[in-house]
Short mmCIF file of C-alpha atoms in Angstrom, two decimals:
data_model
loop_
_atom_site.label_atom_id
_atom_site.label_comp_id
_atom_site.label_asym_id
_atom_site.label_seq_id
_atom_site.Cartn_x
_atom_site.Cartn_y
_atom_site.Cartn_z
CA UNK A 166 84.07 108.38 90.22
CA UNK A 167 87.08 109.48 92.06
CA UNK A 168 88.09 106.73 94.86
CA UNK A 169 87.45 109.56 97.79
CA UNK A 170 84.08 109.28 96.71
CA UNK A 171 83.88 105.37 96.09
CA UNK A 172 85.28 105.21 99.60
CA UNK A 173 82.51 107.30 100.67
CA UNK A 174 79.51 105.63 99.09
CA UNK A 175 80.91 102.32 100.07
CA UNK A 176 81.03 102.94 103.81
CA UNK A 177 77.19 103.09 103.25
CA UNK A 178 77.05 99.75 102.28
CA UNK A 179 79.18 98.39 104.63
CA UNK A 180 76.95 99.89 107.13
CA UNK A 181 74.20 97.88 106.03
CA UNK A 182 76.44 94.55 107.02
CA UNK A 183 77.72 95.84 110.48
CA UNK A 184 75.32 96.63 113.80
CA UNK A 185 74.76 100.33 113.69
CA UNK A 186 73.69 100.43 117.35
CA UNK A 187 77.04 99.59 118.75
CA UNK A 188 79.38 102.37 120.41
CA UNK A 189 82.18 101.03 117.51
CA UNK A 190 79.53 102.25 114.65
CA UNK A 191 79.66 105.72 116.25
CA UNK A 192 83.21 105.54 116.31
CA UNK A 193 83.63 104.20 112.63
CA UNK A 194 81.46 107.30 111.74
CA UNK A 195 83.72 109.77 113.40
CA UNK A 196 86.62 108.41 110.84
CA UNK A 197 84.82 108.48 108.07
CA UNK A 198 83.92 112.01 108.57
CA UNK A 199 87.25 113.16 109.53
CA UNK A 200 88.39 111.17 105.87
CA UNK A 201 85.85 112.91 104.34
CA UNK A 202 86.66 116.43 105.43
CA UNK A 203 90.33 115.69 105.10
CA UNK A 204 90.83 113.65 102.16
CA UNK A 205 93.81 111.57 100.92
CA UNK A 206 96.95 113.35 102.08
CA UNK A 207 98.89 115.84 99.61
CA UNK A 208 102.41 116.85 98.83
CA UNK A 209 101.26 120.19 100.66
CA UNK A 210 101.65 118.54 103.97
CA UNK A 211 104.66 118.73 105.49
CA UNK A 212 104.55 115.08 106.29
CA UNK A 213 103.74 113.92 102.99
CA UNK A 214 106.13 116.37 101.59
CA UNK A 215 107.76 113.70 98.98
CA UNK A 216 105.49 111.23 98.45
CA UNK A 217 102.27 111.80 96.04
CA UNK A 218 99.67 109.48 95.58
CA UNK A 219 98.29 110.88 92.81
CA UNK A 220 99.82 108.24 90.30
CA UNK A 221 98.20 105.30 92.13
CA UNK A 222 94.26 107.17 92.94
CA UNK A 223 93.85 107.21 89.62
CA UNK A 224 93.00 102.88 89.76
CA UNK A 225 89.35 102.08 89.56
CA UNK A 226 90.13 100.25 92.88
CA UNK A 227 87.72 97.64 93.97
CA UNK A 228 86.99 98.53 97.71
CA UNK A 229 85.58 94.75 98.50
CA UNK A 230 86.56 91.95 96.57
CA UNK A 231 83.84 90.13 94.52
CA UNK A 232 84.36 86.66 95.25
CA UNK A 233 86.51 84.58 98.06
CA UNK A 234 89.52 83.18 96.77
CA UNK A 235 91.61 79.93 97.29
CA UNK A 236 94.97 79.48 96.66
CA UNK A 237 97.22 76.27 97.59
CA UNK A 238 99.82 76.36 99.74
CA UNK A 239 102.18 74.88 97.45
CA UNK A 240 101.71 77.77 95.47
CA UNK A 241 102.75 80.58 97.95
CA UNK A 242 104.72 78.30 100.70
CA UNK A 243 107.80 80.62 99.30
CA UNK A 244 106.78 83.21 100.96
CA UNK A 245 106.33 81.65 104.67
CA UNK A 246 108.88 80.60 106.76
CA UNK A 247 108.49 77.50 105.81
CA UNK A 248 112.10 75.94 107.46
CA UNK A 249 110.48 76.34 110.43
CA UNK A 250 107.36 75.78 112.18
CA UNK A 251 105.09 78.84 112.58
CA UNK A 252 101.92 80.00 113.97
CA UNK A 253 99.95 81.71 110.83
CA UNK A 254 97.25 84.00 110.25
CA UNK A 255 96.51 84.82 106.55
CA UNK A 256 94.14 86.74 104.62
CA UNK A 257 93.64 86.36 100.46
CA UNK A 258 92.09 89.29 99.21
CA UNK A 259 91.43 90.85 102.47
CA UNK A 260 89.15 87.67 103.97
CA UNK A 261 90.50 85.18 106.14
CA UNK A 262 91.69 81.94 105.10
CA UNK A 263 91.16 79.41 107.76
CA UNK A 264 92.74 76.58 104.77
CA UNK A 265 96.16 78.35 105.12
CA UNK A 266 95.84 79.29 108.91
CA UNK A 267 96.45 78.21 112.09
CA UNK A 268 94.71 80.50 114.56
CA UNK A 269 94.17 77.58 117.78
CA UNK A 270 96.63 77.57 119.69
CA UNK A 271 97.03 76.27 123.33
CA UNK A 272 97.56 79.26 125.57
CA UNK A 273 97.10 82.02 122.98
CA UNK A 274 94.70 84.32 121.99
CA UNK A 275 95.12 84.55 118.22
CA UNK A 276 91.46 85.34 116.06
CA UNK A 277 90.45 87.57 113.95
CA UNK A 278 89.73 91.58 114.23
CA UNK A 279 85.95 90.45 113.05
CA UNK A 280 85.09 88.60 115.80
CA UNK A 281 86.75 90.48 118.05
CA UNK A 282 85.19 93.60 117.43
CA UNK A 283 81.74 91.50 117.20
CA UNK A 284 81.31 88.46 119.93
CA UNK A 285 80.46 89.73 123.72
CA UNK A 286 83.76 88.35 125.12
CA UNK A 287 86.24 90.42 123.66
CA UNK A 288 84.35 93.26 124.49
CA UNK A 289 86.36 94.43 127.40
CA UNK A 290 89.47 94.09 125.60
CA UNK A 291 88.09 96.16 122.24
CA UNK A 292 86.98 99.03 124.19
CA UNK A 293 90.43 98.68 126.56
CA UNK A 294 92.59 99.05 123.44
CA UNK A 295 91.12 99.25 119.90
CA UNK A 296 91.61 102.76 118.43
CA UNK A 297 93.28 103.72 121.49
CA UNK A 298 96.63 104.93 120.45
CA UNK A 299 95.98 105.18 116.48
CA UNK A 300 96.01 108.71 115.14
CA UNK A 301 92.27 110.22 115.06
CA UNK A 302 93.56 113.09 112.94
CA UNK A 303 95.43 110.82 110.62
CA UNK A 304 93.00 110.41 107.34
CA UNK A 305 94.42 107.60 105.82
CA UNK A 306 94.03 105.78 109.78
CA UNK A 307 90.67 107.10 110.30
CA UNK A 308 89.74 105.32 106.69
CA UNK A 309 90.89 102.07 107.96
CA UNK A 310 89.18 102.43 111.24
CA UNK A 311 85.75 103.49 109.75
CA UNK A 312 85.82 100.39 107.29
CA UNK A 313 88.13 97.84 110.24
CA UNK A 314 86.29 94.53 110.11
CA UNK A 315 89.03 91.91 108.83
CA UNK A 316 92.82 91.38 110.23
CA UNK A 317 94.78 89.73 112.84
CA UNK A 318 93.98 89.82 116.87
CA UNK A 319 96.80 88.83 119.05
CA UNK A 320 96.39 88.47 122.61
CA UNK A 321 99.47 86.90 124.85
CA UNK A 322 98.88 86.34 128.11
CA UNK A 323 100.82 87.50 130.96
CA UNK A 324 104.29 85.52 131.13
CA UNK A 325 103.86 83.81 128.54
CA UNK A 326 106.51 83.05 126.05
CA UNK A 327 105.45 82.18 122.88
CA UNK A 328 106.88 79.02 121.55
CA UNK A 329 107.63 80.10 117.58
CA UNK A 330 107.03 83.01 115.22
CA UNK A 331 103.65 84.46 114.42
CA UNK A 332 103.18 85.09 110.32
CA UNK A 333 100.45 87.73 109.24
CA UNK A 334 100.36 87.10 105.63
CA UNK A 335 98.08 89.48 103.31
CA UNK A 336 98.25 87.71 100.02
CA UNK A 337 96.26 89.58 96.57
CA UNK A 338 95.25 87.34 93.92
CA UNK A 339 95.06 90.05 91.37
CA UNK A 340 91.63 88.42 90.43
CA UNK A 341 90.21 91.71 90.62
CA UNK A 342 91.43 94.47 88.06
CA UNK A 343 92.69 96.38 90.65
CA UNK A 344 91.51 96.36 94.85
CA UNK A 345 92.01 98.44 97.88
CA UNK A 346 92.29 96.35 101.10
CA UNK A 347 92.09 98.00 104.27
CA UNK A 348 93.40 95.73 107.31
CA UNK A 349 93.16 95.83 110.91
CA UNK A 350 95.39 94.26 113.24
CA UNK A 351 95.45 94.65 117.02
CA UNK A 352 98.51 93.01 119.64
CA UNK A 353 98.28 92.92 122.98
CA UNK A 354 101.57 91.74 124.80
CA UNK A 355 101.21 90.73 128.41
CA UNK A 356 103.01 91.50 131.56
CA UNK A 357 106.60 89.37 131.23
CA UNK A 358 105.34 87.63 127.85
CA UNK A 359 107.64 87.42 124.62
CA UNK A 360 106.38 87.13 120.92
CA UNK A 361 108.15 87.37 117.54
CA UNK A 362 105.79 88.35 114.79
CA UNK A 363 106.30 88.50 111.09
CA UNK A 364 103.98 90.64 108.93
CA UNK A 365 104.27 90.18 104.81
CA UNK A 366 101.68 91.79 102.17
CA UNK A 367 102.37 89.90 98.50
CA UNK A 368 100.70 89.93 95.70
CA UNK A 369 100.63 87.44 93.37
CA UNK A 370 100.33 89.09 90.23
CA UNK A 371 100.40 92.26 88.77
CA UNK A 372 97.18 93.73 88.83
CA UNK A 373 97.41 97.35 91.01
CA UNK A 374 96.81 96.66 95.13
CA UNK A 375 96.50 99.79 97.55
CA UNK A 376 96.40 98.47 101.21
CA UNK A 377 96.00 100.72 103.90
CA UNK A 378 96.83 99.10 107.04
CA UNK A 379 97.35 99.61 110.46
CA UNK A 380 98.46 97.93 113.42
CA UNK A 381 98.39 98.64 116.94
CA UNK A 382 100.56 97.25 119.16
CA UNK A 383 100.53 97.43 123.52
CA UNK A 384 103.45 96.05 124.83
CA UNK A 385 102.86 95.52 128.83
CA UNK A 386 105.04 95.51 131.91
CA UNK A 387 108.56 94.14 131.00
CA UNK A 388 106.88 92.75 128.09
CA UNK A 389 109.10 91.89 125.08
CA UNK A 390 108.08 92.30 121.10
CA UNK A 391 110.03 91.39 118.48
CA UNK A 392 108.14 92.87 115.20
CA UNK A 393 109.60 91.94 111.60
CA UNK A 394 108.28 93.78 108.39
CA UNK A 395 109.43 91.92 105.33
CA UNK A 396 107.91 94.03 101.99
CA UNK A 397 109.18 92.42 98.74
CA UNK A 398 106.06 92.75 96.76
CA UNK A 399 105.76 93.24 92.67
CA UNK A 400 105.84 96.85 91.35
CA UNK A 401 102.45 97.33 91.03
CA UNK A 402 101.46 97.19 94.76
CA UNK A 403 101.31 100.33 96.95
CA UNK A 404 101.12 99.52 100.64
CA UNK A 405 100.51 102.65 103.10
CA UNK A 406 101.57 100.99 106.40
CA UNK A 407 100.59 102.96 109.66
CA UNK A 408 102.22 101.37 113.19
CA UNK A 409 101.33 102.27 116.49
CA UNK A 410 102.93 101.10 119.82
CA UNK A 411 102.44 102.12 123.35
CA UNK A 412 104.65 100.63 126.02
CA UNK A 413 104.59 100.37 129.62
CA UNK A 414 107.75 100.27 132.20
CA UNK A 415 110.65 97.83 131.35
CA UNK A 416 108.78 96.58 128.09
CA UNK A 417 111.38 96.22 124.63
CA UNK A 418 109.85 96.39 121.47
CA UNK A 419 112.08 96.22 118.35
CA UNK A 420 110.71 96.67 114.79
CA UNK A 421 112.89 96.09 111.76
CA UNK A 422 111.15 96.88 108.40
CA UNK A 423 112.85 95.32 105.27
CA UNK A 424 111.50 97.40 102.01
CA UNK A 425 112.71 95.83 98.63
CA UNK A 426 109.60 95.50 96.27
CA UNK A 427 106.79 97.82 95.36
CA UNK A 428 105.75 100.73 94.11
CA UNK A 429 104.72 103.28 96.35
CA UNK A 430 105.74 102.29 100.35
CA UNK A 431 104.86 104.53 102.94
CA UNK A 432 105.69 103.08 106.40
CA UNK A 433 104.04 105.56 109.21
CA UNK A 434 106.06 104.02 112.66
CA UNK A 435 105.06 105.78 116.14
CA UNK A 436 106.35 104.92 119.48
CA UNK A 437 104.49 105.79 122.80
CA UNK A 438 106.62 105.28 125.68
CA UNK A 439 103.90 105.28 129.10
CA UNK A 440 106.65 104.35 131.83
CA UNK A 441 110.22 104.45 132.82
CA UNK A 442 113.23 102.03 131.63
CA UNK A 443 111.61 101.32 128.08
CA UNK A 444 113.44 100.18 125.15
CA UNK A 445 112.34 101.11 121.58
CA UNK A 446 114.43 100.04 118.62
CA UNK A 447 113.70 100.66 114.76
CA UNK A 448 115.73 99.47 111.78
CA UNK A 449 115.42 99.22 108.43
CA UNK A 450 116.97 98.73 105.35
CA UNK A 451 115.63 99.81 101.53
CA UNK A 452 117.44 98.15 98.47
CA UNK A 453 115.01 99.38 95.41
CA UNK A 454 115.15 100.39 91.65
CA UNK A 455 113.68 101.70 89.03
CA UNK A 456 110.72 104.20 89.65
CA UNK A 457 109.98 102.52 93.18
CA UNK A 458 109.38 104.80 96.43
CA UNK A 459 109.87 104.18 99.53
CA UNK A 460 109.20 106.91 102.24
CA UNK A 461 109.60 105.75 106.37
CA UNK A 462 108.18 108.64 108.64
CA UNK A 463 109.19 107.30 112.50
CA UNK A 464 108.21 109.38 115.55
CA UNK A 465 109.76 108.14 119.12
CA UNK A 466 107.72 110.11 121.62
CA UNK A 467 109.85 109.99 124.97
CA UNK A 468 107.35 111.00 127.78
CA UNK A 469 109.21 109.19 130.59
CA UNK A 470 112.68 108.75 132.38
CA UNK A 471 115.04 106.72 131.72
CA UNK A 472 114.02 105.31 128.43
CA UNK A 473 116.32 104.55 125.23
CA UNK A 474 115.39 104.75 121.38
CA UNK A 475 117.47 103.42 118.92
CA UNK A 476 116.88 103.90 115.02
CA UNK A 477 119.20 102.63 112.04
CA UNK A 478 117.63 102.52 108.94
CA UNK A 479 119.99 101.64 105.63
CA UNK A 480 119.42 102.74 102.35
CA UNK A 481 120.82 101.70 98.58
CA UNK A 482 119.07 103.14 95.55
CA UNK A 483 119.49 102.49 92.15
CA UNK A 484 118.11 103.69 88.87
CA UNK A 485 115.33 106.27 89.32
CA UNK A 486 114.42 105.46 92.81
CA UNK A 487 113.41 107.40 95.34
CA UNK A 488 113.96 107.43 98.92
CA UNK A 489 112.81 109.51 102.02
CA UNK A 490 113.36 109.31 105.37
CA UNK A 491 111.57 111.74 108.38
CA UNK A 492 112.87 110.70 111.44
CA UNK A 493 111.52 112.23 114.61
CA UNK A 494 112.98 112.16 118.59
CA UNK A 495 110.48 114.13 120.55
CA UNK A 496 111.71 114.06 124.37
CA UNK A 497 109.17 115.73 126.84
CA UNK A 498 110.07 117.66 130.15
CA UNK A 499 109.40 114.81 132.24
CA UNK A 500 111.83 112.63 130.51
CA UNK A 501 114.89 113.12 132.43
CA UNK A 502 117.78 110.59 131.37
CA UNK A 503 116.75 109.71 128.08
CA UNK A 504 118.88 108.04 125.70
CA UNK A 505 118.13 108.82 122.19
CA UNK A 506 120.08 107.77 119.16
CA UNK A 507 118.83 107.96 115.49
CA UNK A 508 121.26 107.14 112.27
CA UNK A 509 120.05 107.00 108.74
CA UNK A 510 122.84 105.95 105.81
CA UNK A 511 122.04 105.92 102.46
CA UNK A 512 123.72 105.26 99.07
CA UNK A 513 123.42 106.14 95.70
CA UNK A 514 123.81 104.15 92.97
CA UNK A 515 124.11 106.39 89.53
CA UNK A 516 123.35 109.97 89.13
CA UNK A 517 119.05 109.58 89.02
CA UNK A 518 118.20 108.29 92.14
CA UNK A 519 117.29 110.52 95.20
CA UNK A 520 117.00 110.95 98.86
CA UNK A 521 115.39 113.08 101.07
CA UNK A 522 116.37 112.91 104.02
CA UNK A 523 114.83 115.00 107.31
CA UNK A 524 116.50 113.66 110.40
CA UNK A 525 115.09 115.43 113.58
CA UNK A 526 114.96 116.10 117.37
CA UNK A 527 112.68 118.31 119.53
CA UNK A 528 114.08 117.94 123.61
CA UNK A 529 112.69 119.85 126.38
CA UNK A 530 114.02 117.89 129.10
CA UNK A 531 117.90 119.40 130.12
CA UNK A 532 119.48 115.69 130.87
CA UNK A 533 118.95 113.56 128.23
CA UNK A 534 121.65 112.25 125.66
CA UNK A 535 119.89 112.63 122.03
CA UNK A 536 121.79 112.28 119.00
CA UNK A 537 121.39 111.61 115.32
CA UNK A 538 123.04 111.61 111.87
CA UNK A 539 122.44 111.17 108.23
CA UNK A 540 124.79 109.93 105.45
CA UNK A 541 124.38 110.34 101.74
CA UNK A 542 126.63 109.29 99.01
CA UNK A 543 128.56 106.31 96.81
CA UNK A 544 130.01 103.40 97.40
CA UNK A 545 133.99 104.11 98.64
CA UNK A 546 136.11 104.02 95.21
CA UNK A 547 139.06 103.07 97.31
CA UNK A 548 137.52 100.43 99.18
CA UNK A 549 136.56 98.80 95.65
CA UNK A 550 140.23 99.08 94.41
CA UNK A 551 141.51 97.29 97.48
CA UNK A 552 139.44 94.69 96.54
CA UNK A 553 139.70 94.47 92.93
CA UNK A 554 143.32 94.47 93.24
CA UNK A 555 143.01 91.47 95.41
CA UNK A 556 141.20 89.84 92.65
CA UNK A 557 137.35 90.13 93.56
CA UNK A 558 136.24 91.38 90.28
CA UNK A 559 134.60 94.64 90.45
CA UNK A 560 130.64 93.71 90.06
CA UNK A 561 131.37 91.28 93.21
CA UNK A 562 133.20 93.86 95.29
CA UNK A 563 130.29 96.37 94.83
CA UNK A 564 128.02 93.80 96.08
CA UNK A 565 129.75 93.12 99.11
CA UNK A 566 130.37 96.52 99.98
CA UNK A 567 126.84 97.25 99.96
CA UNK A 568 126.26 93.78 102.07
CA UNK A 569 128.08 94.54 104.73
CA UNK A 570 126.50 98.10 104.34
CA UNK A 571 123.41 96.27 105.59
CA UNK A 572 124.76 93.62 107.68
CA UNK A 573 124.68 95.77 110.62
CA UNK A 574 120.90 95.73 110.56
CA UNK A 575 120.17 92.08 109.60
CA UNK A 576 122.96 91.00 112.35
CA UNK A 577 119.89 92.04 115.02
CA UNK A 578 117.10 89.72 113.20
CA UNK A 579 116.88 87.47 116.11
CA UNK A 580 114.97 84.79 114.10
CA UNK A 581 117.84 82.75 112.23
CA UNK A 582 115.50 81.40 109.45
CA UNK A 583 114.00 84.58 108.74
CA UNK A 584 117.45 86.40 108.79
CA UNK A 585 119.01 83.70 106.06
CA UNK A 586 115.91 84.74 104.07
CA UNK A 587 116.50 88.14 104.49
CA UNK A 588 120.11 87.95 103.60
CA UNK A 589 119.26 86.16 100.56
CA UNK A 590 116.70 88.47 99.14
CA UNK A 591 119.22 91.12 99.91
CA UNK A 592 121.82 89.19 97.98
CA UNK A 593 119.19 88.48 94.84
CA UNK A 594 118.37 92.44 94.97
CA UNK A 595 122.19 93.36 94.75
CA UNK A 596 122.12 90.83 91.26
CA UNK A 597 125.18 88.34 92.64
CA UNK A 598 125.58 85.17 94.07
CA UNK A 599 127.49 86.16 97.03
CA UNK A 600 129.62 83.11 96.96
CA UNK A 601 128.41 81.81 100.58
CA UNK A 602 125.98 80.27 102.88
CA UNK A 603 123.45 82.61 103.97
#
């Protein structure tokens, strides 16, 4: 059976578990037919252009894990900030894990998406924002939200600044021969409050994982978001990662997205802007090898005055690796005085790897400052015999060319812990010890 039509007879069953009477069931059926007339996207869409999925449908994907799992926290505390003290939300296997968690918090609203969407309280809230600003044409976001049940719900109150990080961590046990996890996570940042969140998906062996997730994100009046994606999983996950955000006046929302491990990545990042003076920034940087892909599709849609965008994303490929980035400024009438600036960079390392690279910008407003450029090619040969002749031997030199290549990204990590960690995967992924604290 292919998986469109596992996925299919599946949401059957998981029909029988959920209340069918409830105005969520009748929109969970509207996705599922809009997957099921669509399908799973194809290299004859202009947005999927260079990425197929055909290598990884052909798992026998699990759609809901058999068993719940356990793990110890010993066992997976390297993947958690674990120098510092964090508020954490994790999921094994798709299900909650209240052992690793730490969802009570004084002054926050931090549960899951299942009760949520479930107990009478949040009710207000659910139909206020869930599904609000997530594509409803998107198939691969229409099959999350006809099977969304499990995930993370984030509610900060108005002015309130959160005290340390958030962590949504997704682990896979690999217990099953292969699974498909689907999860839901929904933040809601009040007027004048602050949060930093950190979102990870690892598996833990090497068994094939497709997630499909997707996160919406409402940052309020003045609120500010600071939203860190750190994938560094094993080569035989896929994650499919679709981001929404919608901002009001004065709010600043910054994502940075770190891809380094993998197989197929697909990172889908929108940007709503629903009021004047906003700030959107989106970085990235990609260090991967061998057959991995990694394909970031951003879309900044400016729809009000006086708003700024700012996207950097950094790219190093070795080996066969493949790259792609479709970057998109769209700048409506009414948004006089916008500030636009998009830069991708890329390098590659050896004659197999490949980028494609589709930087654009569609303005119908006649005051606006929009610009954006793309870089491809190798490291500098001069800049590596200045160095060498200094007596940095050559395999060091090319590693901290292509550091400081990145360094102008990871210099805006405001979270010191998780930007030493970042630095240090970086360092491990360029093969050296870079010969200093980091």
């Amino acid at each position: 059976m292919e998986l469109k039509d596992k996925l299919l007879a599946s949401f059957m069953a998981f029909e029988e578990k959920i209340d069918t009477h409830s105005e969520l069931h009748e929109l969970r059926s509207h996705a599922i037919k809009n997957f099921e007339n669509k399908g799973f996207p194809t290299k004859k869409e202009e947005a999927w252009k260079y990425t197929s999925l055909n290598s990884i449908l052909k798992n026998d994907f699990s759609v809901f894990p058999k068993k719940e799992n356990t793990i110890e926290f010993k066992d997976v505390k390297k993947y958690f900030l674990h120098e510092i003290d964090t508020y954490k939300v994790v999921f094994i296997d798709g299900i909650f894990s209240s052992f690793l968690s730490s969802t009570t918090h004084e002054g926050l609203d931090v549960c899951l998406m299942a009760s949520a969407l479930t107990k009478p309280k949040y009710k207000m809230v659910i139909d206020s924002y869930f599904n609000q600003i997530a594509s409803k044409e998107e198939s691969l976001t229409s099959l999350n939200t006809a099977f969304s049940l499990e995930g993370a719900y984030i509610n900060i109150p108005k002015s309130k600044v959160v005290d340390k990080p958030i962590e949504i961590i997704y682990f896979s046990t690999g217990n099953e021969a292969a699974l498909m996890v689907q999860p839901r996570n929904l933040v809601i940042v009040g007027e004048n409050a602050h949060v930093q969140i950190v979102e990870r998906h690892q598996s833990l062996n090497s068994n094939p994982v497709l997630t499909n997730s997707v996160t919406e994100i409402f940052a309020q009046k003045r609120a500010i978001v600071d939203y860190y994606k750190v994938q560094n999983d094993v080569q035989t996950a896929n994650l499919i990662d679709n981001t929404y955000i919608a901002q009001k006046q004065e709010s600043r929302v910054a994502v940075h997205t770190f891809s380094f491990g993998g197989n197929i990545t697909r990172n889908n990042l929108n940007f709503y802007h629903q009021g004047e003076r906003i700030d959107s920034t989106l970085k990235g940087i990609t260090i991967i090898g061998d057959k991995q892909h990694v394909d970031h599709y951003t879309l900044v849609q400016h729809a009000t005055p006086n708003c700024e965008s700012h996207q950097n994303y950094k790219t190093i490929l070795h080996d066969s690796s493949t790259g792609v980035f479709n970057g998109k400024i769209f700048v409506e009438k009414e948004a006089q005085k916008t500030d636009a600036f998009q830069q991708n960079n890329n390098i590659l390392i050896g004659d197999k790897a490949t980028i494609n690279a589709k930087p654009q910008l569609e303005i119908f407003a006649d005051d606006v400052k929009c610009s954006h450029g793309c870089t491809i090619g190798q490291l500098d040969e001069s800049a590596m015999f200045y160095m060498q002749q200094r007596g940095i031997p050559k395999r060091e030199a090319k590693a901290l060319l292509m550091y400081a290549f990145t360094s102008e990204v990871t210099n805006s990590v405001k979270i010191p812990e998780l930007k030493a960690k970042i630095a240090r995967i970086i360092a491990d992924k360029l093969g050296v010890n870079m010969g200093f604290d980091l």
